[in-house]
Amino acid sequence: MDAQTKSSLLWGVVAGLAFLVLLQGYELLAATPVSVGAKVGVALLVAVAATVLTYAVDGRLPGNESP
């Protein structure tokens, strides 16, 4: 696996987990439950979107050139 693909997949995992952490904080503060299916579905959507976005823009942002 090349470095760009690995980096993009890891950013996707980070984004998905960050979403779940934010959702947990929302549930604690708002006392509004969210179904497990909705949590998993949106977390996967966020992870896939972050993976695709980071793969697409890798090397295009200033200071983000791949070796």
mmCIF file of the C-alpha atoms, coordinates in Angstrom:
data_MODEL
# 
_entry.id   MODEL 
# 
loop_
_atom_site.group_PDB 
_atom_site.id 
_atom_site.type_symbol 
_atom_site.label_atom_id 
_atom_site.label_alt_id 
_atom_site.label_comp_id 
_atom_site.label_asym_id 
_atom_site.label_entity_id 
_atom_site.label_seq_id 
_atom_site.pdbx_PDB_ins_code 
_atom_site.Cartn_x 
_atom_site.Cartn_y 
_atom_site.Cartn_z 
_atom_site.occupancy 
_atom_site.B_iso_or_equiv 
_atom_site.pdbx_formal_charge 
_atom_site.auth_seq_id 
_atom_site.auth_comp_id 
_atom_site.auth_asym_id 
_atom_site.auth_atom_id 
_atom_site.pdbx_PDB_model_num 
ATOM 1  C CA . MET A 1 1  ? 0.000   0.000  0.000  1.00 0.00 ? 1  MET A CA 1 
ATOM 2  C CA . ASP A 1 2  ? 1.453   3.365  -0.962 1.00 0.00 ? 2  ASP A CA 1 
ATOM 3  C CA . ALA A 1 3  ? 1.838   6.200  1.537  1.00 0.00 ? 3  ALA A CA 1 
ATOM 4  C CA . GLN A 1 4  ? -0.910  8.368  0.034  1.00 0.00 ? 4  GLN A CA 1 
ATOM 5  C CA . THR A 1 5  ? -3.545  5.628  0.302  1.00 0.00 ? 5  THR A CA 1 
ATOM 6  C CA . LYS A 1 6  ? -2.493  4.693  3.831  1.00 0.00 ? 6  LYS A CA 1 
ATOM 7  C CA . SER A 1 7  ? -2.577  8.321  4.953  1.00 0.00 ? 7  SER A CA 1 
ATOM 8  C CA . SER A 1 8  ? -6.017  8.868  3.436  1.00 0.00 ? 8  SER A CA 1 
ATOM 9  C CA . LEU A 1 9  ? -7.435  5.743  5.100  1.00 0.00 ? 9  LEU A CA 1 
ATOM 10 C CA . LEU A 1 10 ? -6.049  6.783  8.476  1.00 0.00 ? 10 LEU A CA 1 
ATOM 11 C CA . TRP A 1 11 ? -7.572  10.265 8.139  1.00 0.00 ? 11 TRP A CA 1 
ATOM 12 C CA . GLY A 1 12 ? -10.885 8.589  7.349  1.00 0.00 ? 12 GLY A CA 1 
ATOM 13 C CA . VAL A 1 13 ? -10.675 6.525  10.531 1.00 0.00 ? 13 VAL A CA 1 
ATOM 14 C CA . VAL A 1 14 ? -9.814  9.629  12.566 1.00 0.00 ? 14 VAL A CA 1 
ATOM 15 C CA . ALA A 1 15 ? -12.767 11.544 11.086 1.00 0.00 ? 15 ALA A CA 1 
ATOM 16 C CA . GLY A 1 16 ? -15.209 8.713  11.766 1.00 0.00 ? 16 GLY A CA 1 
ATOM 17 C CA . LEU A 1 17 ? -14.072 8.337  15.364 1.00 0.00 ? 17 LEU A CA 1 
ATOM 18 C CA . ALA A 1 18 ? -14.091 12.118 15.911 1.00 0.00 ? 18 ALA A CA 1 
ATOM 19 C CA . PHE A 1 19 ? -17.696 12.197 14.710 1.00 0.00 ? 19 PHE A CA 1 
ATOM 20 C CA . LEU A 1 20 ? -18.636 9.483  17.188 1.00 0.00 ? 20 LEU A CA 1 
ATOM 21 C CA . VAL A 1 21 ? -16.952 11.379 20.031 1.00 0.00 ? 21 VAL A CA 1 
ATOM 22 C CA . LEU A 1 22 ? -18.815 14.569 19.140 1.00 0.00 ? 22 LEU A CA 1 
ATOM 23 C CA . LEU A 1 23 ? -22.083 12.657 18.924 1.00 0.00 ? 23 LEU A CA 1 
ATOM 24 C CA . GLN A 1 24 ? -21.484 11.117 22.344 1.00 0.00 ? 24 GLN A CA 1 
ATOM 25 C CA . GLY A 1 25 ? -20.930 14.599 23.793 1.00 0.00 ? 25 GLY A CA 1 
ATOM 26 C CA . TYR A 1 26 ? -24.149 15.777 22.177 1.00 0.00 ? 26 TYR A CA 1 
ATOM 27 C CA . GLU A 1 27 ? -26.067 12.879 23.677 1.00 0.00 ? 27 GLU A CA 1 
ATOM 28 C CA . LEU A 1 28 ? -24.648 13.591 27.135 1.00 0.00 ? 28 LEU A CA 1 
ATOM 29 C CA . LEU A 1 29 ? -25.474 17.298 27.030 1.00 0.00 ? 29 LEU A CA 1 
ATOM 30 C CA . ALA A 1 30 ? -28.814 17.203 25.201 1.00 0.00 ? 30 ALA A CA 1 
ATOM 31 C CA . ALA A 1 31 ? -30.093 13.956 26.734 1.00 0.00 ? 31 ALA A CA 1 
ATOM 32 C CA . THR A 1 32 ? -31.441 13.034 23.293 1.00 0.00 ? 32 THR A CA 1 
ATOM 33 C CA . PRO A 1 33 ? -30.708 9.459  22.248 1.00 0.00 ? 33 PRO A CA 1 
ATOM 34 C CA . VAL A 1 34 ? -29.619 8.661  18.701 1.00 0.00 ? 34 VAL A CA 1 
ATOM 35 C CA . SER A 1 35 ? -30.153 5.173  17.320 1.00 0.00 ? 35 SER A CA 1 
ATOM 36 C CA . VAL A 1 36 ? -27.148 2.905  16.858 1.00 0.00 ? 36 VAL A CA 1 
ATOM 37 C CA . GLY A 1 37 ? -27.941 2.460  13.177 1.00 0.00 ? 37 GLY A CA 1 
ATOM 38 C CA . ALA A 1 38 ? -27.893 6.215  12.587 1.00 0.00 ? 38 ALA A CA 1 
ATOM 39 C CA . LYS A 1 39 ? -24.611 6.543  14.488 1.00 0.00 ? 39 LYS A CA 1 
ATOM 40 C CA . VAL A 1 40 ? -22.900 3.806  12.492 1.00 0.00 ? 40 VAL A CA 1 
ATOM 41 C CA . GLY A 1 41 ? -24.323 4.942  9.169  1.00 0.00 ? 41 GLY A CA 1 
ATOM 42 C CA . VAL A 1 42 ? -23.323 8.575  9.518  1.00 0.00 ? 42 VAL A CA 1 
ATOM 43 C CA . ALA A 1 43 ? -19.917 7.671  10.996 1.00 0.00 ? 43 ALA A CA 1 
ATOM 44 C CA . LEU A 1 44 ? -19.211 5.462  7.967  1.00 0.00 ? 44 LEU A CA 1 
ATOM 45 C CA . LEU A 1 45 ? -20.365 8.216  5.638  1.00 0.00 ? 45 LEU A CA 1 
ATOM 46 C CA . VAL A 1 46 ? -18.073 10.719 7.358  1.00 0.00 ? 46 VAL A CA 1 
ATOM 47 C CA . ALA A 1 47 ? -15.144 8.280  7.228  1.00 0.00 ? 47 ALA A CA 1 
ATOM 48 C CA . VAL A 1 48 ? -15.619 7.550  3.520  1.00 0.00 ? 48 VAL A CA 1 
ATOM 49 C CA . ALA A 1 49 ? -16.028 11.240 2.675  1.00 0.00 ? 49 ALA A CA 1 
ATOM 50 C CA . ALA A 1 50 ? -12.889 12.171 4.621  1.00 0.00 ? 50 ALA A CA 1 
ATOM 51 C CA . THR A 1 51 ? -10.913 9.367  2.983  1.00 0.00 ? 51 THR A CA 1 
ATOM 52 C CA . VAL A 1 52 ? -11.943 10.408 -0.525 1.00 0.00 ? 52 VAL A CA 1 
ATOM 53 C CA . LEU A 1 53 ? -11.374 14.106 0.176  1.00 0.00 ? 53 LEU A CA 1 
ATOM 54 C CA . THR A 1 54 ? -7.905  13.634 1.660  1.00 0.00 ? 54 THR A CA 1 
ATOM 55 C CA . TYR A 1 55 ? -6.904  11.357 -1.210 1.00 0.00 ? 55 TYR A CA 1 
ATOM 56 C CA . ALA A 1 56 ? -8.130  13.917 -3.750 1.00 0.00 ? 56 ALA A CA 1 
ATOM 57 C CA . VAL A 1 57 ? -6.378  16.950 -2.252 1.00 0.00 ? 57 VAL A CA 1 
ATOM 58 C CA . ASP A 1 58 ? -3.126  15.287 -1.170 1.00 0.00 ? 58 ASP A CA 1 
ATOM 59 C CA . GLY A 1 59 ? -0.266  17.212 -2.728 1.00 0.00 ? 59 GLY A CA 1 
ATOM 60 C CA . ARG A 1 60 ? -2.465  20.065 -3.946 1.00 0.00 ? 60 ARG A CA 1 
ATOM 61 C CA . LEU A 1 61 ? -2.351  22.166 -0.797 1.00 0.00 ? 61 LEU A CA 1 
ATOM 62 C CA . PRO A 1 62 ? 0.714   24.333 -0.135 1.00 0.00 ? 62 PRO A CA 1 
ATOM 63 C CA . GLY A 1 63 ? 3.145   22.599 2.218  1.00 0.00 ? 63 GLY A CA 1 
ATOM 64 C CA . ASN A 1 64 ? 1.441   19.230 1.694  1.00 0.00 ? 64 ASN A CA 1 
ATOM 65 C CA . GLU A 1 65 ? 3.616   17.801 -1.050 1.00 0.00 ? 65 GLU A CA 1 
ATOM 66 C CA . SER A 1 66 ? 4.191   14.069 -0.979 1.00 0.00 ? 66 SER A CA 1 
ATOM 67 C CA . PRO A 1 67 ? 7.814   12.920 -1.237 1.00 0.00 ? 67 PRO A CA 1 
# 
